[in-house]
Amino acid sequence: MWVGDLIAWGDRVMDRKFGLRAALLIACASAALAPTAATSAQAAGAATAEQRAADAVSKMTLDEKLQLVFGYFATDWQGKHPPAGVRYGSAGYVPGIPRLGITPQWETDAGVGVATQGAAQQKRERTALPSGLATAATWNPELAFKGGHMIGSEARASGFNVMLAGGVDLERDPRNGRNFEYGGEDPLLAGTIVGSEIGGIQSNHIVSTTKHYALNDLETGRKGHDARIDPAAARMSDLLAFQFAIERGNPGSVMCAYNKVNGDFACENDWLLNRVLKGDFDFRGYVMSDWGAVHSTVKAALNGLDQQSGWPFDEQPYFGAPLKAAVAAGQVPQARIDDMARRVLWALYSTGAQDNPVTEGAPIDFAANEAVSQADAEQAIVLLKNDGNLLPLGPNVRRIVVIGGHADKGVLAGSGSSLVYPRGGNAVAGLEPTGWPGPVMYYPSSPVEALRALAANANISFVDGNDPAAAVAAARQADLAIVFGTQWSSESIDVPMKLDGNQDALIEAVAAANPRTAVVLETNAGVAMPWAARVPVILEAWYPGRAGGKAIANVLTGRVNPSGHLPVTFYASEAQLPRPARPGGNSEMDQFTIDYSEGAAVGYKWVDRNNLQPLFPFGHGLSYTSFAYGPISASPGANGSVRVHFTLRNTGQRRGMAVGQVYASPAAGTWEAPRRLVGFAKVDLAPGQSKAVDVDVDPRLLATFDERAHAWRIAPGGYTLSLGASSRDLRTNTNVTLPGLNLPANWRPGRPIAGPAPTHGERG
Ligand code: BGC
């Protein structure tokens, strides 16, 4: 086990250096409804934090400042050992400064919980949330906050005060192997959900790190590819998602990505770091590098990197002795070193990490935390199709056969540095790849067992699906067949837009044998479903987390009424993608250029602009009840915003949650796509009940970014605001006329239009 894990870790490293992975593997805009982390108390604390950080820096020697900007990997690596004081088996460590009482920084991955690095023999067994994409599918910022709070509490109890969590790279390609770590394709939804998670994490007085800034939208060639995009389009898409997440969650840190953006590596990219992030976004915290993403000392320091992470992952200890030498040579000003140290300290002070020391080994209430994960999964599961109202399972369904997906043992998880080891261990150990980018992990939460517990009168059998003939024979005998389809994915790889192996053929065969076939999917993102027309029921369960089996069973049986909606477009085939052939080869080291010529027309905006018919559109999700949407009205608000008022009503027989989605379209075709999501609200409704909702539309969602004028421009004229159940199911609309308006590039909610000019880089 230990040797295997070491080899696994070696793979990861060899990958980075020599690109040998393949060979080695032979072994809501509803601000009114949602919690936000940026409370007034924090805002008050932030002012104090700035002053305290400046004061501490004024007392530091140059060596002490430099110590704050250089991080170590916290696990053994190629015979090299981390320094004393690390939480062994975790991602990183930055020593403290005892003379001044400055806490060490203990860093752990990631967005679904406290992870353990693959090379560590001893695993921290912690509670995993559903995947990031699953949480985005809840369209529920409050749940995202609670999930963030839960995993942050486990981080604190495990002795960590920095959590490398808050992935918000947009899905530009369903084949990106890390889509499961992110928040989907829409800047508003992703920024709202991930920002809420960040706020929840930091409510434990620890730092959260939003990542991977920016345009780390494919894993192939992640360490060498150059993401090319029109800067204005980036501001309206990927960077807007980061901006919303940062404004909402106020993270202490941002992790710059491996890839290049418009020619410069993300961790030495003046435009991304100094001008946009620290300038226009007014980000006060520190930029930490991804592990092995630094390529220079002077360029990185001057262009905005504040902390090198994970030594010895990089070729050189760029922010160690070389940075000191660069200061001595006058290549990097002292003021910039002060700025770096001040930013790190600001994060520690403003979050409370400095004042609330973490201790390793505090008790964890695993039962309560599992309930948080389960609640997230239950609202994340998307009922894509339910012909003939086959679900929920009724009492007359007596013989059920469950087929495939290891559903007798557990539920699938995504792998890589974010992988959380569950209590009880891997339910299906030994599947390839067992080393990096594996292991393939199934959490011990069996959907079959959970179903048996709920449907005591039914006879529920399981066949593994390895023998399609046996599966077909069992399906013929059953009232209902439920096939579990899986797509495993991990960091450092991309995956085909399909279920793994021969599962498509298995589903076709089972559906042919029994027309009452339901398919439950556990996938990274959307997959092609060549059998979709021939099965009456499809349920997308994503990677549903530690209690996923129970959540799936609760939805199948109707104990939970599904309320998830797609946070991404499910394409009919790869031919519909902006790049039907995935760029690059098969290694994360590949060097090539990706031309994101679709610009800000990401996901539904792309299919809408090109009149394509997706398999299931962005925002889609069914319920066991029905809802009426509307009426809707809208009126112009302050600073170019628009207040939208609408009503949702439960017209069916069951309690359920509706997601009202508001899309805007300009009368004149000045946008990248026919419509944009500009607001949403999820409401819980008893049968017959209706609720009125107000949503304030952020003016940046009604604007286009003008790079030359460095401003958001709202064109004067008429706008249609449509309310519906998905991007392709708009039920009613209203019109509003807006005066033309320019907002400065650094505008954010609450900032007057005539704000001060943005500051770049160094901050006093
Ligand atoms: C990943 C990051 C992660 C870091 C530390 C990198 O390879 O890209 O997301 O936080 O490793 O484990």
Coordinates of C-alpha atoms in Angstrom, one line a residue, residues 197-434:
E197 CA -19.0 28.1 0.0
I198 CA -15.9 30.3 0.6
G199 CA -17.9 32.4 3.1
G200 CA -18.9 29.2 4.9
I201 CA -15.4 27.9 5.1
Q202 CA -14.1 31.2 6.4
S203 CA -16.8 31.4 9.0
N204 CA -14.5 29.0 10.9
H205 CA -11.9 31.7 11.1
I206 CA -9.7 30.1 8.5
V207 CA -8.5 31.3 5.1
S208 CA -10.2 30.0 1.9
T209 CA -8.3 30.0 -1.4
T210 CA -10.3 30.5 -4.5
K211 CA -8.7 28.8 -7.5
H212 CA -7.4 28.3 -10.2
Y213 CA -7.1 31.8 -11.4
A214 CA -7.7 31.8 -14.3
L215 CA -9.0 30.0 -17.4
N216 CA -7.6 26.6 -16.1
D217 CA -10.5 25.2 -18.1
L218 CA -8.8 22.0 -19.4
E219 CA -6.4 19.6 -17.7
T220 CA -4.7 18.5 -20.9
G221 CA -1.6 20.6 -21.1
R222 CA -2.5 22.5 -18.0
K223 CA 1.2 23.1 -17.3
G224 CA 2.0 24.3 -20.7
H225 CA -1.1 25.3 -22.7
D226 CA -1.8 29.0 -23.5
A227 CA -5.4 30.0 -23.0
R228 CA -6.0 32.7 -25.6
I229 CA -9.1 34.9 -25.1
D230 CA -10.2 38.4 -25.8
P231 CA -9.7 40.2 -22.5
A232 CA -13.1 41.9 -22.6
A233 CA -14.8 38.5 -23.1
A234 CA -12.8 37.1 -20.2
R235 CA -14.1 39.9 -18.0
M236 CA -17.6 38.9 -18.9
S237 CA -17.1 35.1 -18.3
D238 CA -14.4 33.4 -16.4
L239 CA -13.1 36.5 -14.6
L240 CA -16.6 37.6 -13.7
A241 CA -17.2 34.3 -12.0
F242 CA -14.1 34.9 -9.9
Q243 CA -15.1 38.5 -9.3
F244 CA -18.6 37.4 -8.0
A245 CA -17.1 34.7 -5.8
I246 CA -14.5 37.1 -4.3
E247 CA -17.1 39.8 -3.7
R248 CA -19.4 37.3 -2.0
G249 CA -17.0 35.2 -0.1
N250 CA -14.2 37.7 0.6
P251 CA -11.5 34.9 0.5
G252 CA -8.1 35.6 2.0
S253 CA -6.3 34.0 -0.9
V254 CA -6.4 33.4 -4.6
M255 CA -4.5 30.5 -6.2
C256 CA -3.0 31.3 -9.6
A257 CA -3.2 28.6 -12.2
Y258 CA -0.7 26.4 -14.0
N259 CA -1.6 27.5 -17.5
K260 CA -0.7 30.5 -19.5
V261 CA -3.3 33.2 -20.3
N262 CA -2.7 35.3 -23.4
G263 CA 1.0 34.4 -23.5
D264 CA 2.0 34.7 -19.9
F265 CA 1.9 32.1 -17.2
A266 CA -1.0 32.8 -14.8
C267 CA 1.4 33.2 -11.8
E268 CA 3.4 35.9 -13.5
N269 CA 0.6 37.6 -15.5
D270 CA 0.5 41.4 -14.8
W271 CA -2.9 41.7 -16.4
L272 CA -4.6 38.9 -14.5
L273 CA -2.9 39.6 -11.1
N274 CA -2.1 43.3 -10.8
R275 CA -4.5 44.9 -13.1
V276 CA -7.6 42.9 -12.8
L277 CA -7.5 41.0 -9.5
K278 CA -5.7 43.5 -7.3
G279 CA -6.8 46.6 -9.3
D280 CA -10.3 46.2 -10.5
F281 CA -11.4 43.5 -8.1
D282 CA -9.8 45.4 -5.2
F283 CA -8.6 42.1 -3.8
R284 CA -6.7 42.7 -0.6
G285 CA -5.5 39.2 0.2
Y286 CA -2.5 37.2 -1.3
V287 CA -2.0 35.3 -4.5
M288 CA -0.5 31.9 -3.8
S289 CA 0.8 29.8 -6.7
D290 CA -0.5 26.4 -7.6
W291 CA 2.0 23.6 -6.7
G292 CA 4.6 23.9 -9.4
A293 CA 3.1 26.8 -11.2
V294 CA 6.0 29.3 -10.7
H295 CA 8.5 30.0 -13.5
S296 CA 10.4 33.1 -12.4
T297 CA 11.5 35.3 -9.5
V298 CA 11.5 38.9 -10.7
K299 CA 8.7 38.6 -13.3
A300 CA 6.5 36.7 -10.9
A301 CA 7.2 39.1 -8.0
L302 CA 6.6 42.2 -10.0
N303 CA 3.6 40.9 -11.8
G304 CA 1.6 40.0 -8.7
L305 CA 2.5 36.6 -7.2
D306 CA 2.7 36.9 -3.4
Q307 CA 3.6 33.5 -2.2
Q308 CA 5.3 30.5 -3.8
S309 CA 3.6 27.2 -2.7
G310 CA 4.6 23.6 -2.3
W311 CA 8.4 23.6 -2.5
P312 CA 10.0 21.5 -4.0
F313 CA 7.4 21.3 -6.7
D314 CA 8.9 24.1 -8.8
E315 CA 12.1 24.0 -10.7
Q316 CA 13.7 26.6 -8.4
P317 CA 12.9 28.0 -5.0
Y318 CA 12.1 31.3 -6.8
F319 CA 10.8 33.1 -3.8
G320 CA 13.5 31.8 -1.5
A321 CA 17.2 32.8 -1.9
P322 CA 16.7 34.1 -5.5
L323 CA 14.0 36.6 -4.3
K324 CA 16.4 37.8 -1.5
A325 CA 19.1 38.3 -4.1
A326 CA 16.7 40.1 -6.4
V327 CA 15.9 42.5 -3.6
A328 CA 19.6 43.1 -2.9
A329 CA 20.1 43.8 -6.6
G330 CA 17.3 46.3 -6.7
Q331 CA 15.3 44.2 -9.2
V332 CA 12.4 43.8 -6.8
P333 CA 11.7 46.8 -4.5
Q334 CA 11.5 46.3 -0.8
A335 CA 8.0 47.8 -0.9
R336 CA 6.9 44.9 -3.0
I337 CA 8.2 42.4 -0.4
D338 CA 6.3 44.4 2.3
D339 CA 3.2 44.3 0.1
M340 CA 3.5 40.5 -0.2
A341 CA 3.9 40.0 3.5
R342 CA 1.2 42.5 4.3
R343 CA -1.3 40.7 2.1
V344 CA -0.6 37.3 3.7
L345 CA -1.0 38.8 7.1
W346 CA -4.2 40.7 6.1
A347 CA -5.7 37.3 5.2
L348 CA -4.7 35.8 8.6
Y349 CA -6.0 38.8 10.5
S350 CA -9.2 39.5 8.5
T351 CA -10.4 35.9 8.7
G352 CA -9.6 35.5 12.3
A353 CA -7.1 32.7 11.6
Q354 CA -4.4 34.6 13.6
D355 CA -6.6 35.3 16.6
N356 CA -8.2 31.9 16.8
P357 CA -5.4 29.3 16.7
V358 CA -6.1 25.9 15.2
T359 CA -5.4 22.7 17.1
E360 CA -5.0 19.3 15.6
G361 CA -7.3 16.6 16.8
A362 CA -10.3 18.5 18.0
P363 CA -13.5 16.3 18.1
I364 CA -15.6 16.1 14.9
D365 CA -19.3 15.3 14.9
F366 CA -19.3 13.0 11.8
A367 CA -23.0 12.2 12.0
A368 CA -24.0 15.8 11.9
N369 CA -21.5 16.5 9.1
E370 CA -22.7 13.6 7.0
A371 CA -26.2 15.1 7.3
V372 CA -24.9 18.3 5.8
S373 CA -23.4 16.4 2.9
Q374 CA -26.6 14.5 2.4
A375 CA -28.8 17.6 2.4
D376 CA -26.5 19.0 -0.3
A377 CA -26.8 15.9 -2.4
E378 CA -30.5 15.7 -2.0
Q379 CA -30.9 19.2 -3.6
A380 CA -28.2 18.5 -6.1
I381 CA -29.7 15.5 -7.8
V382 CA -31.3 16.5 -11.1
L383 CA -34.3 14.6 -12.4
L384 CA -33.6 15.0 -16.2
K385 CA -36.5 12.9 -17.5
N386 CA -39.5 11.1 -15.9
D387 CA -41.8 9.9 -18.6
G388 CA -45.1 8.5 -17.4
N389 CA -44.2 9.7 -13.9
L390 CA -42.4 6.4 -13.3
L391 CA -40.8 8.0 -10.3
P392 CA -41.2 8.2 -7.4
L393 CA -41.3 4.5 -6.8
G394 CA -44.8 3.5 -5.8
P395 CA -45.8 0.6 -3.5
N396 CA -46.8 -1.5 -6.5
V397 CA -43.2 -1.8 -7.7
R398 CA -42.3 -5.1 -6.0
R399 CA -39.4 -6.4 -7.9
I400 CA -36.5 -4.0 -8.6
V401 CA -33.2 -4.9 -10.1
V402 CA -30.3 -2.5 -9.6
I403 CA -27.6 -2.9 -12.2
G404 CA -24.0 -1.8 -12.3
G405 CA -22.1 1.2 -10.9
H406 CA -21.0 -0.7 -7.8
A407 CA -24.4 0.5 -6.4
D408 CA -24.3 -2.4 -3.9
K409 CA -21.2 -0.9 -2.3
G410 CA -21.2 2.9 -2.7
V411 CA -21.0 6.0 -4.8
L412 CA -18.2 7.3 -7.0
A413 CA -16.0 10.3 -6.1
G414 CA -13.7 12.4 -8.3
S415 CA -10.0 12.0 -7.6
G416 CA -6.8 14.0 -7.5
S417 CA -5.5 16.4 -4.8
S418 CA -9.1 17.1 -3.7
L419 CA -9.9 13.5 -2.9
V420 CA -11.3 13.1 0.6
Y421 CA -10.8 9.7 2.3
P422 CA -14.0 8.5 3.9
R423 CA -14.5 6.9 7.3
G424 CA -14.8 3.2 6.5
G425 CA -12.3 3.4 3.6
N426 CA -12.8 2.8 -0.1
A427 CA -15.9 0.7 -0.7
V428 CA -14.5 -0.7 -4.0
A429 CA -10.7 -0.7 -3.5
G430 CA -8.3 -1.9 -6.2
L431 CA -9.9 -0.5 -9.4
E432 CA -7.4 1.0 -11.9
P433 CA -5.7 3.4 -11.7
T434 CA -4.8 2.7 -8.1

